Tab-separated table of C-alpha atoms in Angstrom:
chain	number	residue	atom	x	y	z
A	244	MET	CA	112.971	142.686	33.465
A	245	ILE	CA	115.439	140.676	31.389
A	246	THR	CA	118.204	142.771	32.536
A	247	SER	CA	117.117	142.223	36.330
A	248	SER	CA	117.075	138.486	35.353
A	249	ILE	CA	120.405	138.531	33.878
A	250	ALA	CA	121.973	140.384	37.140
A	251	THR	CA	120.125	138.013	38.930
A	252	ILE	CA	121.752	134.909	36.901
A	253	LEU	CA	125.083	136.781	36.925
A	254	SER	CA	125.185	136.964	40.627
A	255	VAL	CA	124.795	133.242	40.895
A	256	PRO	CA	128.013	131.261	41.033
A	257	LEU	CA	129.130	129.784	37.519
A	258	GLY	CA	128.868	125.791	38.492
A	259	LEU	CA	125.317	126.321	39.964
A	260	LEU	CA	124.207	128.206	37.070
A	261	LEU	CA	125.495	125.643	34.396
A	262	PHE	CA	124.076	123.241	36.710
A	263	LEU	CA	120.747	124.892	36.366
A	264	VAL	CA	121.179	125.290	32.631
A	265	PHE	CA	121.853	121.433	32.679
A	266	ILE	CA	118.885	120.751	34.487
A	267	ALA	CA	116.790	122.797	32.201
A	268	LEU	CA	117.602	121.154	29.309
A	269	ALA	CA	117.306	117.763	30.690
A	270	VAL	CA	113.852	118.836	31.792
A	271	LEU	CA	113.003	120.274	28.301
A	272	ALA	CA	114.526	116.816	26.465
A	273	GLY	CA	112.339	114.974	29.062
A	274	VAL	CA	109.467	116.953	28.137
A	275	VAL	CA	109.955	116.262	24.584
A	276	ILE	CA	110.402	112.712	25.120
A	277	GLN	CA	107.443	112.522	27.221
A	278	PHE	CA	105.410	114.539	24.823
A	279	GLY	CA	106.622	111.846	21.775
A	280	ALA	CA	105.968	109.031	23.888
A	281	ARG	CA	102.472	110.231	24.673
A	282	LEU	CA	102.071	111.098	21.016
A	283	ARG	CA	103.236	107.697	19.993
A	284	TYR	CA	100.874	106.089	22.912
A	285	LEU	CA	97.710	108.217	21.468
A	286	ALA	CA	98.675	108.328	17.474
A	287	SER	CA	99.539	106.009	14.730
A	288	PRO	CA	103.016	104.839	13.538
A	289	VAL	CA	103.176	108.158	11.618
A	290	TYR	CA	103.351	109.887	14.911
A	291	ASP	CA	106.114	107.477	16.075
A	292	ARG	CA	108.073	108.920	13.118
A	293	ILE	CA	107.615	112.549	14.003
A	294	VAL	CA	107.918	111.770	17.727
A	295	LYS	CA	110.975	109.828	17.025
A	296	GLU	CA	112.475	112.915	14.882
A	297	ALA	CA	111.666	115.149	17.571
A	298	GLU	CA	113.285	112.619	20.251
A	299	GLU	CA	116.538	112.618	17.911
A	300	LYS	CA	116.419	116.318	17.969
A	301	ALA	CA	115.923	116.494	21.661
A	302	LYS	CA	118.894	114.245	21.947
A	303	GLU	CA	121.006	116.030	19.832
A	304	ILE	CA	119.869	119.282	21.714
A	305	MET	CA	120.666	117.550	25.033
A	306	LEU	CA	124.401	116.324	23.740
A	307	ASP	CA	124.848	119.891	22.565
A	308	ALA	CA	123.787	121.072	25.679
A	309	GLN	CA	125.978	118.490	27.620
A	310	ARG	CA	129.221	119.292	25.481
A	311	GLU	CA	128.529	122.905	26.191
A	312	ALA	CA	127.966	122.417	29.731
A	313	ARG	CA	131.147	120.018	29.816
A	314	THR	CA	132.784	122.816	27.987
A	315	VAL	CA	131.626	125.502	30.328
A	316	LYS	CA	132.272	123.689	33.271
A	317	GLU	CA	135.955	123.038	32.072
A	318	HIS	CA	136.361	126.334	31.439
A	319	ALA	CA	134.967	127.447	34.571
A	320	ALA	CA	137.147	125.300	36.405
A	321	ALA	CA	140.314	126.498	34.650
A	322	GLU	CA	139.254	129.845	35.393
A	323	ALA	CA	138.667	128.965	39.194
A	324	GLU	CA	142.287	127.443	39.118
A	325	LYS	CA	143.413	130.875	37.749
A	326	ALA	CA	141.372	132.921	39.743
A	327	PHE	CA	142.306	130.879	42.991
A	328	ALA	CA	146.026	131.813	42.467
A	329	ASP	CA	145.219	135.588	42.479
A	330	ARG	CA	142.208	136.329	44.165
A	331	SER	CA	141.259	139.668	43.732
A	332	LYS	CA	142.447	140.776	40.399
A	333	VAL	CA	141.179	137.479	38.967
A	334	ASP	CA	138.242	137.856	41.103
A	335	GLU	CA	137.358	140.775	39.066
A	336	GLU	CA	138.442	139.405	35.896
A	337	MET	CA	136.906	136.068	36.808
A	338	ARG	CA	133.785	138.271	37.541
A	339	LYS	CA	134.064	139.748	34.029
A	340	GLU	CA	134.760	136.503	32.487
A	341	GLN	CA	131.978	134.801	34.204
A	342	SER	CA	129.509	137.578	33.294
A	343	LYS	CA	130.857	137.105	29.748
A	344	HIS	CA	130.321	133.489	29.737
A	345	ILE	CA	127.284	133.798	31.551
A	346	GLU	CA	126.026	136.106	28.930
A	347	MET	CA	127.317	133.832	26.511
A	348	LEU	CA	125.471	130.920	27.920
A	349	THR	CA	122.615	132.754	28.484
A	350	ALA	CA	122.518	133.759	24.938
A	351	HIS	CA	123.457	130.414	23.644
A	352	ALA	CA	120.971	128.875	25.870
A	353	GLN	CA	118.198	131.308	25.040
A	354	GLU	CA	119.074	130.697	21.231
A	355	LEU	CA	118.877	127.089	21.917
A	356	LEU	CA	115.621	127.359	23.680
A	357	ASN	CA	114.125	129.829	20.814
A	358	LYS	CA	115.348	127.215	18.061
A	359	GLN	CA	113.507	124.358	20.128
A	360	THR	CA	110.537	126.463	20.741
A	361	VAL	CA	110.472	127.247	17.043
A	362	THR	CA	111.276	123.509	16.212
A	363	ILE	CA	108.786	122.091	19.017
A	364	SER	CA	106.225	124.597	17.656
A	365	GLN	CA	106.855	123.566	14.072
A	366	LEU	CA	106.761	119.880	14.935
A	367	SER	CA	103.784	120.635	17.224
A	368	GLU	CA	101.896	122.186	14.040
A	369	THR	CA	103.134	119.365	12.040
A	370	MET	CA	102.399	116.777	14.565
A	371	ALA	CA	98.798	118.486	14.998
A	372	SER	CA	98.112	118.660	11.260
A	373	ASP	CA	99.421	115.062	11.071
A	374	PHE	CA	97.309	113.951	13.799
A	375	SER	CA	94.355	115.566	12.536
A	376	GLN	CA	94.808	113.947	9.430
A	377	GLN	CA	95.429	110.759	11.100
A	378	ALA	CA	92.156	111.015	13.087
A	379	ARG	CA	90.204	111.921	10.448
A	380	ALA	CA	91.703	108.745	8.786
A	381	ALA	CA	91.273	106.623	11.563
A	382	GLY	CA	87.938	107.837	12.073
A	383	LYS	CA	86.905	106.995	8.342
A	384	ALA	CA	88.488	103.856	8.985
A	385	LEU	CA	86.655	103.182	12.165
A	386	GLU	CA	83.313	104.151	10.422
A	387	ASP	CA	84.306	101.749	7.507
A	388	GLU	CA	85.225	99.154	9.773
A	389	THR	CA	81.889	99.902	12.059
A	390	ALA	CA	79.864	99.629	8.972
A	391	GLU	CA	81.508	96.249	7.816
A	392	MET	CA	81.093	95.018	11.448
A	393	LYS	CA	77.509	95.638	11.257
A	394	LYS	CA	77.170	93.907	7.918
A	395	THR	CA	78.706	90.959	9.169
A	396	ILE	CA	76.834	90.956	12.606
A	397	ALA	CA	73.684	91.190	10.670
A	398	ALA	CA	74.627	88.313	8.263
A	399	GLU	CA	75.575	86.276	11.176
A	400	THR	CA	72.393	87.049	13.215
A	401	ASP	CA	70.230	85.997	10.238
A	402	HIS	CA	72.465	83.015	9.794
A	403	MET	CA	71.828	82.236	13.592
A	404	LYS	CA	68.375	82.618	13.108
A	405	GLU	CA	68.167	80.237	10.423
A	406	THR	CA	70.088	77.809	12.342
A	407	PHE	CA	67.959	78.235	15.535
A	408	ALA	CA	64.797	77.884	13.438
A	409	LYS	CA	66.312	74.549	12.025
A	410	MET	CA	67.389	73.447	15.182
A	411	ALA	CA	63.699	74.429	16.997
A	412	VAL	CA	62.090	72.328	14.064
A	413	LYS	CA	64.620	69.381	14.565
A	414	VAL	CA	63.814	69.541	18.306
A	415	ASP	CA	60.461	69.479	17.706
A	416	GLU	CA	60.689	66.376	15.641
A	417	ASP	CA	62.724	64.727	18.281
A	418	TYR	CA	60.138	65.621	20.723
A	419	HIS	CA	57.158	64.276	18.774
A	420	GLU	CA	59.217	60.994	18.298
A	421	LEU	CA	60.121	60.783	21.728
A	422	VAL	CA	56.573	61.221	22.931
A	423	ALA	CA	55.378	58.577	20.353
A	424	GLN	CA	58.062	56.281	21.474
A	425	THR	CA	57.524	56.731	25.233
A	426	ARG	CA	53.732	56.351	24.614
A	427	LYS	CA	54.145	53.078	22.889
A	428	LYS	CA	56.598	51.903	25.358
A	429	MET	CA	53.908	52.940	28.134
A	430	GLU	CA	51.160	51.217	26.464
A	431	GLU	CA	53.368	48.069	26.247
A	432	GLU	CA	54.138	48.078	29.752
A	433	LEU	CA	50.691	48.678	30.881
A	434	ASP	CA	49.385	45.574	28.844
A	435	ASN	CA	52.170	43.583	30.339
A	436	GLU	CA	51.101	44.726	33.909
A	437	VAL	CA	47.451	44.311	33.217
A	438	ASN	CA	48.015	40.777	31.583
A	439	SER	CA	50.301	39.753	34.695
A	440	ALA	CA	47.504	41.169	36.715
A	441	ARG	CA	44.865	39.144	35.234
A	442	GLU	CA	46.852	35.816	35.422
A	443	ALA	CA	47.759	36.172	38.772
A	444	VAL	CA	43.854	37.292	39.723
A	445	LYS	CA	43.038	33.910	37.449
A	446	ALA	CA	45.539	31.823	39.487
A	447	TYR	CA	44.398	33.265	42.606
A	448	ARG	CA	40.577	32.695	42.111
A	449	ILE	CA	41.383	28.987	40.903
A	450	GLU	CA	43.542	28.396	44.008
A	451	ARG	CA	41.013	30.184	46.295
A	452	ILE	CA	37.746	28.389	44.502
A	453	SER	CA	39.357	24.953	44.731
A	454	LEU	CA	39.980	25.777	48.389
A	455	LEU	CA	36.648	26.791	49.004
A	456	ASN	CA	35.126	23.716	47.276
A	457	LYS	CA	37.552	21.563	49.309
A	458	GLU	CA	36.020	23.321	52.349
A	459	ILE	CA	32.261	22.989	51.445
A	460	VAL	CA	33.021	19.121	50.891
A	461	GLY	CA	34.874	19.127	54.434
A	462	LEU	CA	31.876	21.044	56.040
A	463	VAL	CA	29.449	18.660	54.415
A	464	GLU	CA	31.397	15.793	55.574
A	465	ASP	CA	31.721	16.966	59.220
A	466	THR	CA	27.415	17.651	59.133
A	467	ALA	CA	26.993	14.567	57.555
A	468	ARG	CA	29.213	12.554	60.254
A	469	LEU	CA	27.455	14.365	63.021
A	470	ALA	CA	23.818	14.120	61.591
A	471	LEU	CA	24.195	10.020	60.735
A	472	ARG	CA	25.577	9.563	64.218
A	473	ARG	CA	22.593	11.336	65.863
A	474	SER	CA	19.793	10.540	63.418
A	475	LEU	CA	20.397	6.892	62.833
A	476	SER	CA	18.461	4.279	65.427
A	477	LEU	CA	20.356	1.443	66.856
A	478	ASP	CA	18.921	-0.892	64.860
A	479	GLN	CA	20.288	1.099	61.917
A	480	HIS	CA	23.555	1.274	63.477
A	481	ARG	CA	23.645	-2.704	64.217
A	482	ASP	CA	22.394	-3.238	60.624
A	483	ILE	CA	25.225	-0.968	59.447
A	484	ILE	CA	27.942	-2.460	61.531
A	485	ILE	CA	27.015	-6.165	60.535
A	486	ALA	CA	27.126	-4.901	56.974
A	487	ALA	CA	30.472	-3.382	57.489
A	488	LEU	CA	31.461	-7.004	59.034
A	489	GLU	CA	30.218	-8.761	56.016
A	490	GLU	CA	32.366	-6.542	53.675
A	491	ALA	CA	35.603	-7.134	55.630
A	492	LYS	CA	34.873	-10.767	55.553
A	493	GLN	CA	34.327	-10.650	51.773
A	494	GLN	CA	37.631	-8.872	51.546
A	495	GLY	CA	39.113	-11.856	53.183
A	496	LEU	CA	39.828	-10.046	56.267
A	497	PHE	CA	38.945	-13.026	58.658
A	498	SER	CA	40.668	-15.769	56.601
A	499	LYS	CA	43.160	-17.689	58.508
A	500	ASN	CA	46.152	-16.598	56.646
A	501	VAL	CA	45.530	-12.869	57.949
B	55	MET	CA	41.637	-28.029	83.418
B	56	ASN	CA	38.133	-29.193	81.942
B	57	ASP	CA	37.816	-27.785	78.542
B	58	THR	CA	34.149	-28.488	78.889
B	59	ARG	CA	33.876	-25.660	81.548
B	60	LEU	CA	35.487	-23.343	78.990
B	61	THR	CA	33.381	-24.186	76.146
B	62	THR	CA	30.281	-23.864	78.403
B	63	LEU	CA	31.511	-20.257	79.681
B	64	VAL	CA	32.355	-19.096	76.188
B	65	GLU	CA	29.079	-20.361	75.001
B	66	HIS	CA	27.301	-18.282	76.915
B	67	THR	CA	29.888	-15.254	77.214
B	68	TYR	CA	30.671	-13.109	74.198
B	69	SER	CA	33.081	-10.731	75.493
B	70	ARG	CA	36.096	-11.223	77.644
B	71	ALA	CA	34.821	-8.458	80.090
B	72	ASP	CA	31.654	-10.388	80.690
B	73	PHE	CA	33.905	-13.469	80.826
B	74	ALA	CA	35.781	-11.884	83.791
B	75	TYR	CA	32.933	-10.798	85.446
B	76	ARG	CA	31.292	-14.308	85.276
B	77	ILE	CA	34.381	-16.085	86.554
B	78	GLY	CA	33.827	-13.362	89.606
B	79	VAL	CA	30.260	-14.249	90.158
B	80	LEU	CA	31.356	-18.350	90.219
B	81	LYS	CA	33.891	-17.471	92.697
B	82	GLU	CA	31.508	-15.709	94.858
B	83	PHE	CA	28.905	-18.335	94.383
B	84	LEU	CA	31.370	-21.244	95.118
B	85	SER	CA	32.786	-19.500	98.063
B	86	PHE	CA	29.216	-19.030	99.511
B	87	MET	CA	28.651	-22.834	98.842
B	88	PHE	CA	31.723	-24.136	100.280
B	89	PHE	CA	32.118	-21.786	103.510
B	90	THR	CA	29.033	-20.103	104.214
B	91	ALA	CA	26.407	-22.631	103.283
B	92	HIS	CA	28.822	-25.507	104.049
B	93	GLU	CA	27.785	-27.690	100.885
B	94	SER	CA	30.055	-29.465	98.593
B	95	HIS	CA	27.372	-29.951	95.656
B	96	VAL	CA	25.510	-27.081	93.535
B	97	THR	CA	21.796	-27.905	94.091
B	98	LYS	CA	18.690	-25.711	93.637
B	99	GLU	CA	18.580	-24.881	97.366
B	100	VAL	CA	22.338	-23.799	97.333
B	101	VAL	CA	21.497	-21.498	94.342
B	102	ASP	CA	18.202	-20.067	95.943
B	103	ALA	CA	19.994	-19.376	99.239
B	104	PHE	CA	22.895	-17.655	97.077
B	105	GLU	CA	19.799	-15.597	95.437
B	106	LYS	CA	18.634	-14.461	98.928
B	107	GLU	CA	22.136	-12.761	99.668
B	108	LYS	CA	20.416	-9.986	97.212
B	109	HIS	CA	22.630	-10.754	94.153
B	110	PRO	CA	21.669	-9.405	91.007
B	111	VAL	CA	19.136	-11.335	88.818
B	112	GLU	CA	21.251	-11.636	85.896
B	113	ASP	CA	24.099	-13.347	88.132
B	114	VAL	CA	21.505	-15.660	89.327
B	115	ALA	CA	20.133	-16.680	86.165
B	116	PHE	CA	23.369	-17.031	84.523
B	117	LEU	CA	24.012	-19.661	87.473
B	118	ARG	CA	20.884	-21.398	86.766
B	119	SER	CA	22.077	-21.607	83.187
B	120	LEU	CA	24.908	-23.729	83.728
B	121	PRO	CA	24.595	-27.485	83.591
B	122	GLY	CA	24.983	-29.287	86.711
B	123	THR	CA	28.071	-30.921	85.150
B	124	PHE	CA	29.729	-27.575	85.373
B	125	PHE	CA	30.435	-27.718	88.848
B	126	GLU	CA	31.458	-31.418	88.943
B	127	GLY	CA	34.994	-32.036	90.374
B	128	LEU	CA	35.181	-28.542	91.801
B	129	THR	CA	35.999	-28.906	95.669
B	130	GLN	CA	37.002	-26.368	98.222
B	131	GLU	CA	40.577	-26.480	97.778
B	132	SER	CA	40.456	-26.630	93.960
B	133	PHE	CA	37.700	-24.250	92.732
B	134	ASN	CA	40.025	-21.064	92.926
B	135	GLU	CA	42.809	-22.783	90.806
B	136	GLU	CA	40.304	-24.031	88.490
B	137	LEU	CA	38.634	-20.623	87.975
B	138	THR	CA	42.253	-19.170	87.660
B	139	HIS	CA	42.927	-21.464	84.910
B	140	LEU	CA	39.811	-20.709	82.963
B	141	SER	CA	40.758	-16.944	83.043
B	142	GLU	CA	43.843	-17.562	81.703
B	143	ALA	CA	42.342	-19.831	79.026
B	144	ALA	CA	40.006	-17.246	77.885
B	145	GLN	CA	42.945	-14.896	77.325
B	146	LYS	CA	43.957	-16.943	74.689
B	147	LEU	CA	40.735	-17.394	72.876
B	148	PRO	CA	40.725	-15.133	69.376
B	149	THR	CA	39.326	-11.779	70.234
B	150	LEU	CA	37.235	-9.461	67.641
B	151	SER	CA	37.474	-5.661	68.693
B	152	LEU	CA	34.864	-3.617	67.151
B	153	THR	CA	34.622	0.240	67.842
B	154	ILE	CA	31.304	1.378	67.091
B	155	PRO	CA	29.828	5.073	67.015
B	156	ILE	CA	27.368	4.444	69.988
B	157	MET	CA	27.040	1.674	72.285
B	158	LEU	CA	24.024	-0.860	71.272
B	159	ASP	CA	21.668	-1.994	73.710
B	160	ASP	CA	22.040	-5.760	74.845
B	161	GLU	CA	19.336	-6.987	72.184
B	162	ASN	CA	21.733	-5.273	69.414
B	163	ARG	CA	24.904	-6.365	70.951
B	164	ALA	CA	23.490	-10.223	70.874
B	165	ALA	CA	22.829	-9.936	67.452
B	166	VAL	CA	26.119	-8.717	66.404
B	167	TRP	CA	27.811	-11.435	68.859
B	168	ALA	CA	25.333	-14.168	66.986
B	169	TRP	CA	27.113	-13.041	63.871
B	170	VAL	CA	30.593	-13.223	64.804
B	171	ARG	CA	30.118	-16.727	66.669
B	172	LYS	CA	28.305	-17.773	63.516
B	173	GLU	CA	30.572	-16.627	60.659
B	174	LEU	CA	34.040	-16.402	62.468
B	175	GLY	CA	33.932	-19.236	65.089
B	176	HIS	CA	32.094	-20.446	68.411
B	177	ASP	CA	35.092	-19.320	70.510
B	178	VAL	CA	35.704	-15.785	69.200
B	179	MET	CA	35.079	-13.465	71.733
B	180	LEU	CA	34.091	-10.061	71.040
B	181	ASP	CA	35.277	-6.499	72.527
B	182	ILE	CA	33.248	-3.708	72.042
B	183	SER	CA	33.839	0.124	72.464
B	184	SER	CA	32.531	3.098	71.480
B	185	ASP	CA	34.084	6.280	69.602
B	186	THR	CA	31.982	9.193	68.116
B	187	ASP	CA	34.629	9.905	65.376
B	188	VAL	CA	33.531	6.841	63.769
B	189	SER	CA	29.919	8.040	62.819
B	190	VAL	CA	28.725	5.105	61.336
B	191	GLY	CA	29.911	1.454	60.609
B	192	CYS	CA	32.882	0.189	62.775
B	193	GLN	CA	36.365	0.154	63.160
B	194	ILE	CA	37.750	-3.715	63.206
B	195	VAL	CA	40.873	-5.006	64.939
B	196	TRP	CA	41.609	-8.578	64.283
B	197	HIS	CA	44.867	-10.187	64.916
B	198	ASP	CA	46.307	-6.700	65.939
B	199	GLN	CA	45.547	-5.144	62.761
B	200	LEU	CA	42.991	-2.089	62.451
B	201	HIS	CA	40.612	-1.925	59.421
B	202	ASP	CA	38.600	1.175	59.251
B	203	PHE	CA	34.932	0.590	58.031
B	204	GLY	CA	33.374	3.599	59.613
B	205	PHE	CA	32.434	7.028	58.167
B	206	ASP	CA	36.039	7.980	56.677
B	207	HIS	CA	36.065	4.612	54.708
B	208	TYR	CA	32.646	5.069	53.339
B	209	LEU	CA	33.329	8.465	52.322
B	210	ALA	CA	36.651	7.574	50.505
B	211	VAL	CA	34.922	4.780	48.633
B	212	ASN	CA	32.080	7.354	47.629
B	213	ARG	CA	34.050	10.440	47.367
B	214	GLU	CA	33.138	11.389	43.897
B	215	LYS	CA	29.298	10.810	44.218
B	216	VAL	CA	29.630	12.756	47.515
B	217	GLU	CA	31.133	15.600	45.661
B	218	GLU	CA	28.621	15.539	42.739
B	219	SER	CA	25.862	15.455	45.449
B	220	ILE	CA	27.503	18.336	46.992
B	221	ALA	CA	28.129	20.094	43.490
B	222	ARG	CA	24.292	19.624	42.686
B	223	VAL	CA	23.114	21.305	45.923
B	224	VAL	CA	25.908	24.185	46.261
B	225	PRO	CA	26.980	25.151	42.572
B	226	ARG	CA	30.561	25.863	42.140
B	227	ALA	CA	31.746	29.778	41.577
B	228	PRO	CA	32.639	30.298	37.892
B	229	LEU	CA	36.389	30.298	37.455
B	230	PHE	CA	36.986	33.190	35.217
B	231	GLY	CA	33.569	35.425	36.069
B	232	HIS	CA	33.945	38.760	34.721
B	233	LEU	CA	37.940	38.925	33.968
């Protein structure tokens, strides 16, 4: 299977092959970087260090790969120029060289990949181990923190209960005081209103009774006026008229100076 | 003008209304005497003849009460003028106006007139009218001034006594009751 693969690879043009290797290395580097980023996102700063190391290693690998790729490319270009002059022979030689180089690249890439695989697996194991440790530490820290928070919350709750209790007492006291003040004020207002009403009624009664008495006197006067005119005889009227004339004379009404 | 005639008429007449009426009676009588009976002097027969003309008894009695000297000097040409002078002279006589509650009969009116002539003067004339609002006593107009001696006057003078009398009969309501 590997032989068929190699044969397949060897049949592919050199530039394309180099490009594919380059892409593979770039993908690998990207995977490593992403893996590192994910670890960094998920883990503690310890992971950052490990990931950073992995990234640096990946970068070095990538640079190596790039250098290798450039070298290969330059070499391939030179060879292509050489081959371009003498096509057939060069083709054959080129092909051989290409095969050789491809084998070399393949081996080198394989070696690199193997190395990275080992490194990554080592890193993965290290990182997993560290992650486990960190996870356990974080879990413990979280538990401690949770217990501490529970203690604090309990203490705060007790404090709040105490505060609310005091507030309730204060509110109750204030309420009773307000009720007492309001009651007192209402009683005062009612007393004032009642007194004002009594004074008004008293004044009204005095006025009305005075008016009523005047009306009674007026009524009696009118009745007497009518009764006297009808009940007195002509002789009595005459006597009263003459008595009035006498009174007028005594008052000096008929004196010469008037 | 003959002041004696005025004095005689005033002596027998107490009001201006009566005075004016009697001037009319005299005018009618003298017209009858001069123009109907064709007499120039007043005699008993002339008066009888005037009576037969169905004149009121009071008028004939008045004529008979006048002395004979009253008609002396009155001629057919002068009697109208003389009677006019008498009317004008009567207007100038002092007049006491009385407003009384009801009209008195002749006898009571004469009593009031007698008091006026005795106390105020023999030439004071009396004008009497009635007004029910006076109720009792009278109102007097003398020298164009009104003086009330009617019910209101007596009420004003005796108001306190009247109110006390009313209070005895109609007790006043207590001022402070159940308050």
